XYZ file of C-alpha atoms in Angstrom:
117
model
C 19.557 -68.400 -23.302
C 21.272 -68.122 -26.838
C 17.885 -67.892 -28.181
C 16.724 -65.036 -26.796
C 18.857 -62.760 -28.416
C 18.359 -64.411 -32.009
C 15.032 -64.066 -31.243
C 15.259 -60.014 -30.567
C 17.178 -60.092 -33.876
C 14.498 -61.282 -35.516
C 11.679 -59.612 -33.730
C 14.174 -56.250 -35.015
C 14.016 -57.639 -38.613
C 9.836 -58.545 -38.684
C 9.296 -54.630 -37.152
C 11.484 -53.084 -40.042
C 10.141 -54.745 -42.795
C 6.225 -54.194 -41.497
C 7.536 -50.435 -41.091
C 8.813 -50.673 -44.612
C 5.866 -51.991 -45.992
C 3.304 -49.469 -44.229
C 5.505 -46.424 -45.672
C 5.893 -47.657 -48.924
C 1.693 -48.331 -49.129
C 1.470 -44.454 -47.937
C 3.909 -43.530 -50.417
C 1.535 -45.065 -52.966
C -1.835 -43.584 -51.103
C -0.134 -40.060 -51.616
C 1.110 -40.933 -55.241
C -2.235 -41.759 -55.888
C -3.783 -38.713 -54.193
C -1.720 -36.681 -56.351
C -2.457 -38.404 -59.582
C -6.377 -37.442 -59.086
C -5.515 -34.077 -57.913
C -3.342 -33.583 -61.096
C -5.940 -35.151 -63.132
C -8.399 -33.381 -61.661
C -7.990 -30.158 -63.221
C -7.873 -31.219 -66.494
C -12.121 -32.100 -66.931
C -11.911 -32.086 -70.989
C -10.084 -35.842 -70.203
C -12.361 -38.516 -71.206
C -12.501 -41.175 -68.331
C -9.783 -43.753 -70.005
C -7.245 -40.371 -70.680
C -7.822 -39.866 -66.566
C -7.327 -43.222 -65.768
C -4.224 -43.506 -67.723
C -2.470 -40.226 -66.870
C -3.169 -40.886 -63.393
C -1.374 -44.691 -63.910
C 1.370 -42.874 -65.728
C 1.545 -40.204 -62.507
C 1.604 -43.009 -59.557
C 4.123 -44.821 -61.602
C 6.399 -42.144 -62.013
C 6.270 -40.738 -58.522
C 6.647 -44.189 -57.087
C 10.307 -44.980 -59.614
C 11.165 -41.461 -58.371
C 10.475 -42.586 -54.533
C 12.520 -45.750 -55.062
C 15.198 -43.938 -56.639
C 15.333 -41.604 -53.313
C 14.997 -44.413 -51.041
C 17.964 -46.257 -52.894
C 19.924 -43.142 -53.007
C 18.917 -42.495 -49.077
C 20.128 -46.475 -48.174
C 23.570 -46.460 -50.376
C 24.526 -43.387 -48.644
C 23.392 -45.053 -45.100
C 25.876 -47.923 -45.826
C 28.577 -45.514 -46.765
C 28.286 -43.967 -43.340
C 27.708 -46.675 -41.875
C 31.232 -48.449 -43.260
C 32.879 -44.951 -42.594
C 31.621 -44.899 -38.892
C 32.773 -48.858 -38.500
C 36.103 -48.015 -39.952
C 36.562 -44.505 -37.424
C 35.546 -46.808 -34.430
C 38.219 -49.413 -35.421
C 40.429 -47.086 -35.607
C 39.796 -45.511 -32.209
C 39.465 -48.544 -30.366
C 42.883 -49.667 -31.836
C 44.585 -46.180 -30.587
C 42.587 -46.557 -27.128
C 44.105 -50.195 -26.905
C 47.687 -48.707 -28.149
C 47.651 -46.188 -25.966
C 46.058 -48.155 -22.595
C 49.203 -51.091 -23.572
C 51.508 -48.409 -23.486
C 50.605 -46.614 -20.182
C 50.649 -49.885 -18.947
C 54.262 -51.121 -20.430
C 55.589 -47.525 -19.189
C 53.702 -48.028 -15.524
C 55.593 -51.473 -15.264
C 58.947 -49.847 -15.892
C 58.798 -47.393 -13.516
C 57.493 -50.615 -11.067
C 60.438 -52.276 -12.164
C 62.611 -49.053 -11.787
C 61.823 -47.915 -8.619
C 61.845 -51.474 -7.259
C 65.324 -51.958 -8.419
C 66.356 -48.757 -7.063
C 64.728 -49.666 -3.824
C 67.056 -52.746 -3.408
């Protein structure tokens, strides 16, 4: 039954990267479809200048993408460390706080069974 989970896991991890890999390929079908677009416009370009302007294009809009996308995931792990580090905090006041309703419950037990007697 241990596998299962592990198995989930990485089930989780094969879906993520296949989703990472079919965004990044349309992030290079729209570079691309830019590049001629931009390109496009300029017909004095003989067909090497196109070709190479529109390599020079996808390669710059794709470095600019990564950049994003690494800018986009360092600021996901920051939240995500900030959000760890809030819910650490709160479970330790909800286990303070539960420890001390219970200490204080089992005095007034104690209390009210020694003034009982």
């Amino acid at each position: 039954m241990t596998e299962l989970p592990k198995q989930e896991a990485d089930g989780a991890e094969l879906g993520n990267q296949v989703e990472g890999y079919l965004l990044w390929q349309a992030t290079i079908s729209v570079a691309e479809q830019r590049a001629r677009e931009f390109t496009g416009r300029m017909d004095w370009l003989t067909t090497a200048q196109r070709e190479e302007i529109e390599q020079l294009y996808v390669s710059d809009s794709l470095r600019r993408a990564r950049q994003d996308l690494e800018r986009v995931a360092a600021r996901c792990r920051s939240l995500r460390s900030e959000y760890e580090e809030r819910y650490r905090v709160l479970r330790l006041r909800c286990v303070g706080y539960t420890l001390g309703a219970a200490a204080g419950l089992t005095s007034a037990a104690a209390a009210a069974l020694a003034l009982s007697r």
